[in-house]
GROMACS .gro file of C-alpha atoms in nm:
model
  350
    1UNK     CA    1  -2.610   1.643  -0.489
    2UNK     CA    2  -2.951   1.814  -0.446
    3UNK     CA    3  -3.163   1.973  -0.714
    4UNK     CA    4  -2.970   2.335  -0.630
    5UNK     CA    5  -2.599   2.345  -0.649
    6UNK     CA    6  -2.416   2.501  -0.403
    7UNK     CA    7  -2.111   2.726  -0.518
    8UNK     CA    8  -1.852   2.877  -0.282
    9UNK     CA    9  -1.643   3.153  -0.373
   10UNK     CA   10  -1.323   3.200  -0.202
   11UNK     CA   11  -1.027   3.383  -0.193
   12UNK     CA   12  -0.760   3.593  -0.105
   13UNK     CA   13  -0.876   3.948   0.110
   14UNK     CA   14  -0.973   4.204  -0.186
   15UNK     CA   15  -0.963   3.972  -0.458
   16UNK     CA   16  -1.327   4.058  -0.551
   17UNK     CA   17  -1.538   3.783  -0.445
   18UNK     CA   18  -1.798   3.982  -0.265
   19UNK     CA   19  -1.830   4.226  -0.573
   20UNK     CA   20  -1.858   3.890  -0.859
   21UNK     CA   21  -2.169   3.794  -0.641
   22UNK     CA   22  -2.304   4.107  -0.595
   23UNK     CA   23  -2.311   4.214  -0.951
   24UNK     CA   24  -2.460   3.830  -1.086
   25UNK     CA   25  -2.739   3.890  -0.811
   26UNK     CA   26  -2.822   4.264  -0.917
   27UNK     CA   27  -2.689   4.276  -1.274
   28UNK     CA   28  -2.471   4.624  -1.167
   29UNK     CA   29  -2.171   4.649  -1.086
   30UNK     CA   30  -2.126   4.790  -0.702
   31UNK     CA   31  -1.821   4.901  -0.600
   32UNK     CA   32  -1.876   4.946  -0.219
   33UNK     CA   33  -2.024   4.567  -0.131
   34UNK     CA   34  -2.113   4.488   0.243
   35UNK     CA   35  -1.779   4.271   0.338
   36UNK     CA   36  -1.975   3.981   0.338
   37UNK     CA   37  -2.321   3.847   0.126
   38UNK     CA   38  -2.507   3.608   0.223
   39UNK     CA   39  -2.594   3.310   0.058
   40UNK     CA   40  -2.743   3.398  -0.304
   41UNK     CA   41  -3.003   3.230  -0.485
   42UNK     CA   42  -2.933   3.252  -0.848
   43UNK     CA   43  -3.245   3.169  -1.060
   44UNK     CA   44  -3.255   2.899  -1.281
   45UNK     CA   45  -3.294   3.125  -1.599
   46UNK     CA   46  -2.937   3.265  -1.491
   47UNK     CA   47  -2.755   2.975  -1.652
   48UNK     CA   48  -2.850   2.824  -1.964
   49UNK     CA   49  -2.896   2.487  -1.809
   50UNK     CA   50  -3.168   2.632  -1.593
   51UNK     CA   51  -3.029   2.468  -1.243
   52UNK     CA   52  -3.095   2.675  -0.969
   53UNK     CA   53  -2.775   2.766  -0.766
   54UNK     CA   54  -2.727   2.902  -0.465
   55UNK     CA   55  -2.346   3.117  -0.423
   56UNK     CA   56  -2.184   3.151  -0.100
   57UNK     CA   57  -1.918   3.433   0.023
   58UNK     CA   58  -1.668   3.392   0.241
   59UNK     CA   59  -1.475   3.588   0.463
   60UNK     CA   60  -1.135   3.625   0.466
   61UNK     CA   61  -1.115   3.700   0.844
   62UNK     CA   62  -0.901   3.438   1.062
   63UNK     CA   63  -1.155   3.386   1.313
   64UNK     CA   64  -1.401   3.310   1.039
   65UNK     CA   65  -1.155   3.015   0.851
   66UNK     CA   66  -1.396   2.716   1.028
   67UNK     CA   67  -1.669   2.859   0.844
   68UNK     CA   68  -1.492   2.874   0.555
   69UNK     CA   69  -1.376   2.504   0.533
   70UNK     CA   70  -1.741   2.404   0.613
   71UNK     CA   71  -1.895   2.633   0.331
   72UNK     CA   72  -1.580   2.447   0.147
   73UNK     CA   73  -1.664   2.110   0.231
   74UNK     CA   74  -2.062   2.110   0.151
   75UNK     CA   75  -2.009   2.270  -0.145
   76UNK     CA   76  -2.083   2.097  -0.502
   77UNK     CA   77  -1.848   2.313  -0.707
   78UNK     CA   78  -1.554   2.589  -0.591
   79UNK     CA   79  -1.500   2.948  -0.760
   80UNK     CA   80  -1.136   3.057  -0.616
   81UNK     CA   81  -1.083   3.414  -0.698
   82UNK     CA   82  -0.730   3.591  -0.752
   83UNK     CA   83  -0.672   3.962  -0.826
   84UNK     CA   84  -0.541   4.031  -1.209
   85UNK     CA   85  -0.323   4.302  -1.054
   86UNK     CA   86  -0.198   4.122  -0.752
   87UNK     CA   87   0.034   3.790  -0.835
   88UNK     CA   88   0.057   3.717  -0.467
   89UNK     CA   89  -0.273   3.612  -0.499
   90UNK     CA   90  -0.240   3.365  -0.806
   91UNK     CA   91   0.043   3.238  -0.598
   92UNK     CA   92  -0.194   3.168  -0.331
   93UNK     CA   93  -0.422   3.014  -0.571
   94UNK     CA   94  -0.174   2.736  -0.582
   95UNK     CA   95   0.032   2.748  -0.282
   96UNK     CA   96  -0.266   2.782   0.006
   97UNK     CA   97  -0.651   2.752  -0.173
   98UNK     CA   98  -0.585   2.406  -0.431
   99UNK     CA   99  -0.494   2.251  -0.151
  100UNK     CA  100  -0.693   2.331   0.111
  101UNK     CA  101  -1.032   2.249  -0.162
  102UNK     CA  102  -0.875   1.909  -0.212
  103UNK     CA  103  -0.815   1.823   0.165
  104UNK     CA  104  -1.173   1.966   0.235
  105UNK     CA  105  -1.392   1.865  -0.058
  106UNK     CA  106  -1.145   1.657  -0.332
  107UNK     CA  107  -1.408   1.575  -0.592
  108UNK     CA  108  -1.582   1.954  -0.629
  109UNK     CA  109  -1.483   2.117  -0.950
  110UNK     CA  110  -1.239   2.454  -0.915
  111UNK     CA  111  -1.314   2.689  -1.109
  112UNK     CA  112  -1.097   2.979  -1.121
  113UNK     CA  113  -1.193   3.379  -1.144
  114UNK     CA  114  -0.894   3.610  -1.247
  115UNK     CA  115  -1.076   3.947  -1.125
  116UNK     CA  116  -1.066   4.325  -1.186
  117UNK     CA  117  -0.986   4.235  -1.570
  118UNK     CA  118  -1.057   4.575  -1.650
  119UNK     CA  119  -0.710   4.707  -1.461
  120UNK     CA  120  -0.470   4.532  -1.717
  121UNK     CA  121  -0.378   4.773  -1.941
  122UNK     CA  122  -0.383   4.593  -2.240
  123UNK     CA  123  -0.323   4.252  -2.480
  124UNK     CA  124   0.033   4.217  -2.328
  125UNK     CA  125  -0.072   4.246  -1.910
  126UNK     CA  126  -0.341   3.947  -2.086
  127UNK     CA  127  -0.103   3.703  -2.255
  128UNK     CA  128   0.177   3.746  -1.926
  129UNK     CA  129  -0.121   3.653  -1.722
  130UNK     CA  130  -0.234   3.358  -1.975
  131UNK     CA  131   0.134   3.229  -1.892
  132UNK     CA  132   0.145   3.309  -1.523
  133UNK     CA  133  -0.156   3.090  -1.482
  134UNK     CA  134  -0.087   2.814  -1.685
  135UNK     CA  135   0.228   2.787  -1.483
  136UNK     CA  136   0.025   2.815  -1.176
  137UNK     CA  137  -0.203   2.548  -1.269
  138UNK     CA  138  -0.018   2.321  -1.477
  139UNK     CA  139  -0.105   2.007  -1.242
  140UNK     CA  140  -0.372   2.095  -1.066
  141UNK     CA  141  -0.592   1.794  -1.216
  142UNK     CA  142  -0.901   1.960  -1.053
  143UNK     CA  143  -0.914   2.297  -1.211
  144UNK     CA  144  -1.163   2.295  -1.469
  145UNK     CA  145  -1.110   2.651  -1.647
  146UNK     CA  146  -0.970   2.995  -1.504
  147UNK     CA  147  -1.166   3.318  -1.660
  148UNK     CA  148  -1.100   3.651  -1.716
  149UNK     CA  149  -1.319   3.835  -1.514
  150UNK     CA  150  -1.442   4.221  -1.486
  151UNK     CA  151  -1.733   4.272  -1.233
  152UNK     CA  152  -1.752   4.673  -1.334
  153UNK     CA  153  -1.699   4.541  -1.754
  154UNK     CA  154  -1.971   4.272  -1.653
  155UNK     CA  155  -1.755   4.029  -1.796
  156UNK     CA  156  -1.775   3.689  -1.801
  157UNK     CA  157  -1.975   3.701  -1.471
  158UNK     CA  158  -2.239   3.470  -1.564
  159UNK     CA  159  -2.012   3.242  -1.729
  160UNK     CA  160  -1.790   3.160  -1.390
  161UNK     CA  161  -2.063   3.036  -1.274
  162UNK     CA  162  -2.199   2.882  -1.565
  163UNK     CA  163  -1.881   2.670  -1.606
  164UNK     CA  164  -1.899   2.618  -1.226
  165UNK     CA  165  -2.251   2.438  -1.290
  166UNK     CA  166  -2.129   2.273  -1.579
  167UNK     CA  167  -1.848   2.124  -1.369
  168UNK     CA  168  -2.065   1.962  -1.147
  169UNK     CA  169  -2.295   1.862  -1.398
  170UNK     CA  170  -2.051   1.757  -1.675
  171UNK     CA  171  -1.733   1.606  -1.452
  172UNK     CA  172  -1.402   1.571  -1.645
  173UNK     CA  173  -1.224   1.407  -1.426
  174UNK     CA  174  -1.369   1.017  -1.493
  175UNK     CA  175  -1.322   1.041  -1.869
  176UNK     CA  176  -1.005   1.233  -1.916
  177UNK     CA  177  -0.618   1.273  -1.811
  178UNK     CA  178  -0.562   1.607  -1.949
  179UNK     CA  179  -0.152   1.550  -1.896
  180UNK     CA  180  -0.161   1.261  -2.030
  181UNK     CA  181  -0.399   1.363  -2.312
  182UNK     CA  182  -0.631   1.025  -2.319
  183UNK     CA  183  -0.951   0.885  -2.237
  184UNK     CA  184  -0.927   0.706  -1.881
  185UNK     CA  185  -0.969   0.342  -1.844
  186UNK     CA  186  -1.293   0.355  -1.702
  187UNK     CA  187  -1.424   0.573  -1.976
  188UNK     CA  188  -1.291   0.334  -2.261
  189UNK     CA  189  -1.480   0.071  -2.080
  190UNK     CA  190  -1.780   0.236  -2.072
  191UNK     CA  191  -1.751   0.360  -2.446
  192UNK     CA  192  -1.619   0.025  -2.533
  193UNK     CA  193  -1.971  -0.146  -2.436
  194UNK     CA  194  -2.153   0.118  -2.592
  195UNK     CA  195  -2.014   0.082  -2.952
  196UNK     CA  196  -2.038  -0.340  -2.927
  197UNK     CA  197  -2.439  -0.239  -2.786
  198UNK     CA  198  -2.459  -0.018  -3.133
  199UNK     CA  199  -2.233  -0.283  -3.367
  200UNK     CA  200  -2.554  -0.467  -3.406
  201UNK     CA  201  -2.396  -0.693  -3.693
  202UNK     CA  202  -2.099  -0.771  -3.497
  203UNK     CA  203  -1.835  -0.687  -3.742
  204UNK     CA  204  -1.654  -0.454  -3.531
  205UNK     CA  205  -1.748  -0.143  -3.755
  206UNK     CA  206  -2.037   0.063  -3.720
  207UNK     CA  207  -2.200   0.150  -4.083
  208UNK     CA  208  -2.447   0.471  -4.166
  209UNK     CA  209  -2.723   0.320  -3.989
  210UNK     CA  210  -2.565   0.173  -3.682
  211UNK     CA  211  -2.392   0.538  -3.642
  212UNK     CA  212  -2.743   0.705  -3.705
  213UNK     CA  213  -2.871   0.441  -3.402
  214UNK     CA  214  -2.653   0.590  -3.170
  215UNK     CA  215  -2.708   0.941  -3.271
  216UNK     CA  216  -3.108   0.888  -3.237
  217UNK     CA  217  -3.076   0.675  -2.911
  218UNK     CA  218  -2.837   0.949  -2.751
  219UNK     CA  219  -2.946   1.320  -2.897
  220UNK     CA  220  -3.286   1.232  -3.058
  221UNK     CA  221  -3.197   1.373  -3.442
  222UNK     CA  222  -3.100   1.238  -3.722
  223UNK     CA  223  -2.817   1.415  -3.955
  224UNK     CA  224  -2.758   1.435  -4.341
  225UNK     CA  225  -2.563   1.257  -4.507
  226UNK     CA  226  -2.318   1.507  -4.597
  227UNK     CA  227  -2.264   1.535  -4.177
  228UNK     CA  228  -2.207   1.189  -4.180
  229UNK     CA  229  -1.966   1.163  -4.439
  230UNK     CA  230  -1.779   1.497  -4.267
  231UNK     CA  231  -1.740   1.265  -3.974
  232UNK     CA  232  -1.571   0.980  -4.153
  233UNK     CA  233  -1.334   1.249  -4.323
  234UNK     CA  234  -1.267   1.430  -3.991
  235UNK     CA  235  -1.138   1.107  -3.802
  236UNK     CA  236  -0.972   0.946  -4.084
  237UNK     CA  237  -0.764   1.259  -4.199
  238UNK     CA  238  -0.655   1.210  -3.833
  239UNK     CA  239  -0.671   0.830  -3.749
  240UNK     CA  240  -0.685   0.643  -4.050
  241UNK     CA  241  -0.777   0.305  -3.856
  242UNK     CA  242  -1.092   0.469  -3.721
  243UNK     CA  243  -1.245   0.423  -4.054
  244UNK     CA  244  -1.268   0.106  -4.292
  245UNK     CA  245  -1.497   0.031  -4.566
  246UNK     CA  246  -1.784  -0.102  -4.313
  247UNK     CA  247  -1.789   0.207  -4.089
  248UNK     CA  248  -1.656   0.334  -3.798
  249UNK     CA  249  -1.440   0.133  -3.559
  250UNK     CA  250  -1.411   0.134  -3.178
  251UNK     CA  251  -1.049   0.320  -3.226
  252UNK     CA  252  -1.220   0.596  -3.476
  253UNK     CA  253  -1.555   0.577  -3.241
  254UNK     CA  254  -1.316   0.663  -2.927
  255UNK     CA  255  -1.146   0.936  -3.116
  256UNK     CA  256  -1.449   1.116  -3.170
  257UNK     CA  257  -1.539   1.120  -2.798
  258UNK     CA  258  -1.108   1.264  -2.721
  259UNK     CA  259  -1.291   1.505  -2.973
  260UNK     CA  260  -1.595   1.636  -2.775
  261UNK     CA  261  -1.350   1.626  -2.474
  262UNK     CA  262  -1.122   1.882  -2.590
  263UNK     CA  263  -1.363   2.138  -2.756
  264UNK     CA  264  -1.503   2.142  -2.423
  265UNK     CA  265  -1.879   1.959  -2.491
  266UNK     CA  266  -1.818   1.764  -2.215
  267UNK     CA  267  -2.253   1.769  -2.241
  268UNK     CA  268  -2.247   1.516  -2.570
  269UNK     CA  269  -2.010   1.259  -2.394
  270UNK     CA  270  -2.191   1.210  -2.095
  271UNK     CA  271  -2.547   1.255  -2.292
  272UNK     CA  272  -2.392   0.901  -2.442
  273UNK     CA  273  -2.284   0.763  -2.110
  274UNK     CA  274  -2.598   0.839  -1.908
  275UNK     CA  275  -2.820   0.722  -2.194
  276UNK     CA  276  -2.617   0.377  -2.208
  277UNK     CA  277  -2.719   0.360  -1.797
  278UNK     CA  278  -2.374   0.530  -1.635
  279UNK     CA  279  -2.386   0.751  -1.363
  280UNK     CA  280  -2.122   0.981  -1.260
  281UNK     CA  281  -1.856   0.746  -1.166
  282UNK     CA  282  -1.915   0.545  -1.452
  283UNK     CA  283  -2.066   0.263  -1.316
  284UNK     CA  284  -2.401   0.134  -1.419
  285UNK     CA  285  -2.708   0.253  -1.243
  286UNK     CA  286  -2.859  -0.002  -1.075
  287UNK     CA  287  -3.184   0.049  -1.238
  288UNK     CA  288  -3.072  -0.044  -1.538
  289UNK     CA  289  -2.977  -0.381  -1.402
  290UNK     CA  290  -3.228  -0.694  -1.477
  291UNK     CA  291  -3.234  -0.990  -1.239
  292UNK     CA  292  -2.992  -1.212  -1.444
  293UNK     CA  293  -2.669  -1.010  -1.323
  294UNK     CA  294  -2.357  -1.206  -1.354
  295UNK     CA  295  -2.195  -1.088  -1.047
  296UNK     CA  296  -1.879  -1.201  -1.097
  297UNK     CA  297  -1.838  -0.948  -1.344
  298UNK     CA  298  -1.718  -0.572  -1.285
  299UNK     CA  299  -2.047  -0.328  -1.208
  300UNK     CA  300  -1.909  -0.112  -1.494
  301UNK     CA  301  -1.960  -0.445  -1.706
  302UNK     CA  302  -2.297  -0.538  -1.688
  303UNK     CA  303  -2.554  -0.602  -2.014
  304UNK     CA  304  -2.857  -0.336  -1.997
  305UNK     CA  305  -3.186  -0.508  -1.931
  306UNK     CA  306  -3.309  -0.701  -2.242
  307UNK     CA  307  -3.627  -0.402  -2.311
  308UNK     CA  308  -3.318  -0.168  -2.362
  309UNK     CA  309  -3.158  -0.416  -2.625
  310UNK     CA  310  -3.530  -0.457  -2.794
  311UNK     CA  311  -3.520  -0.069  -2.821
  312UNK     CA  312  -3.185  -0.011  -2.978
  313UNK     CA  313  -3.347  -0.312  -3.243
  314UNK     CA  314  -3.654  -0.144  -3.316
  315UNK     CA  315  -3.473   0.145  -3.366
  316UNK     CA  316  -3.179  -0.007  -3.580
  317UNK     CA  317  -3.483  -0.155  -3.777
  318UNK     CA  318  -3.665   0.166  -3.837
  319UNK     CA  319  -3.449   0.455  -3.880
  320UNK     CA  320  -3.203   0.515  -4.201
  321UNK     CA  321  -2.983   0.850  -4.197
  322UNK     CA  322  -2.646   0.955  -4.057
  323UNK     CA  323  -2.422   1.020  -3.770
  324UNK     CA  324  -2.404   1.318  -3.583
  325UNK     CA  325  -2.167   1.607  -3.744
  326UNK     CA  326  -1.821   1.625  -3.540
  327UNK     CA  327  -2.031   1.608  -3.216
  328UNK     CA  328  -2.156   1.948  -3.238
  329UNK     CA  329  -2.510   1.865  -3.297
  330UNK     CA  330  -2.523   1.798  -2.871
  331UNK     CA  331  -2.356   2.140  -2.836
  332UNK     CA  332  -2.571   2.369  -3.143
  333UNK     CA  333  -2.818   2.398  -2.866
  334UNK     CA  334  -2.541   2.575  -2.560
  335UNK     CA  335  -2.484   2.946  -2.491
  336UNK     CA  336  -2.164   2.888  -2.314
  337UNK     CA  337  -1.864   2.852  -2.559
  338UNK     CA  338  -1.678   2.522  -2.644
  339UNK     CA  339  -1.355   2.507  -2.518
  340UNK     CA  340  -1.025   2.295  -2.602
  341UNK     CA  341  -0.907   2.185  -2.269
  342UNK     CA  342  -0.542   2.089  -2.440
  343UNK     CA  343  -0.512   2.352  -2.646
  344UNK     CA  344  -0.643   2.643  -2.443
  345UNK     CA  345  -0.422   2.498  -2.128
  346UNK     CA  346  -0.765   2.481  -1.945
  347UNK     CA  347  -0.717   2.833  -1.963
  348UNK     CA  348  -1.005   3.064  -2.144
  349UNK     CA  349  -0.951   3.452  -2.218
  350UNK     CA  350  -1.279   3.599  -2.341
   0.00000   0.00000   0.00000
């Protein structure tokens, strides 16, 4: 992946892919596109990550479909667009475009763009579609959210491709089995080393200043200790084993990550991982490795180089406060909306 993300935006014929680019690009909503743009430059003010991104159209002519796979295939993240009005389209969503992404480009996040919102007539024509898409996408591991989308409303125009960066940036797919509803093995790994790196006294808990470590090392504040104690109450009014009298253990410390998973701050989770040295397939970096590696262990495995350690001591040694409150301290900062993935159905109506 380069410093600009590459989006395509495909579809069904009419589903209003032309029109979703046109109006991000010029802010107004035109209702007589040319039948196909050309690549867009978005700037990087567009999204509140400020990463440029640059959106491709597609045709929807037969002779053009070789195109379209390549635009497909070099692509870091997938908009597929379906008409709200039209279920033949949705169908297609799932009978002819999810598989053709995977085929083509398998690990690009799909993001998907239920257009011409403003021809539903109402809240009812909203929750059938809620269900016919949930139904549509039920397991289809790879779709990351489906919006509701008006190009002449300018609704949530900058946000499909906001959660379109976000799902290149932020993967789900290492940390989470959304059917299963649990961290993935890799991810407890990872998170596993991480707490025993931050249990500096070994006794498998991690107290007020051990949690306010990790919080400093990871998102650079410290919290009150109100926030910290809202933390403790929050995981042990739902897993009483991820709290004891020394602190939080590895069980409560995983449940608070399921946590940040599910309201959709996907950004605090892998602010931890990529701190700790993981990249994107959660493996360490190998900068992060010193010359002493035990190769017989597993890459994800590996200790940090020993200046890390002395950093996480000076820092256990200096600092005194709390933990961060419910993860939201990583997300106060976002424009873009926290979303459950479970309980929404990875399926947001705005």
């Amino acid at each position: 992946m380069s410093g600009v993300i590459k989006v395509a935006v495909v579809g069904d014929a009419g589903t209003g892919k032309t029109t979703l680019i046109s109006t991000a690009c010029k802010g107004v909503f035109d209702g007589r596109p040319v039948p196909v743009l050309p690549p867009a430059r978005l700037p990087p003010d567009f999204t509140s990550s400020f990463v440029p991104m640059v959106v491709t159209d597609t045709s929807s002519r037969p002779e053009d479909q070789a195109v379209v796979d390549l635009v497909l295939q070099t692509s870091d993240a997938i908009v597929v667009c379906f008409d709200a009005t039209r279920q033949p389209t949705l169908d297609s969503v799932r009978n002819s475009w999810y598989a053709r992404t995977q085929r083509l480009n398998p690990d690009a996040p799909v993001v998907l763009s239920c257009c011409k919102a403003d021809l539903m007539s109402g809240d009812s024509d909203i929750l059938l579609m809620r269900e016919r898409v949930e139904a549509a996408v039920q397991d289809l591991p790879s779709v990351e959210v489906c919006l509701i989308v008006s190009a002449r409303q300018q609704r949530n125009v900058g946000a499909i491709f906001e959660y379109a960066l976000k799902g290149v940036l932020y993967p789900l797919q290492p940390l989470y089995d959304r059917f299963h509803n649990r961290l993935k093995p890799l991810c407890v790994r990872a998170l596993k080393r991480v707490f025993m790196m931050c249990d500096a006294d070994g006794d498998g808990a991690l107290n007020d200043i051990e949690l306010n470590t990790f919080q400093l090392v990871c998102y650079g504040a410290a919290l009150s200790n109100d926030e910290l104690q809202s933390v403790k109450q929050v995981v042990a009014s739902k897993m009483p084993a991820g709290v004891t009298a020394t602190g939080v253990t590895l069980d409560g410390f995983l449940f608070l990550h399921v946590l940040f998973i599910e309201r959709g701050c996907l950004e605090s989770i892998w602010a931890v991982l990529r701190k700790f040295g993981y990249n994107d397939q959660l493996r360490l970096r190998d900068e992060v490795l010193d010359g002493n590696v035990n190769f017989d262990l597993p890459p994800d495995q590996v200790s940090m180089p020993l200046s890390f350690w002395f950093e996480v001591a000076c820092l256990l040694m200096t600092f005194h406060a709390c933990m961060l409150s419910f993860g939201l301290t990583a997300c106060r900062n976002t424009s873009t909306p926290c979303v459950s993935m479970r309980a929404q159905a990875r399926l947001l109506f705005v």
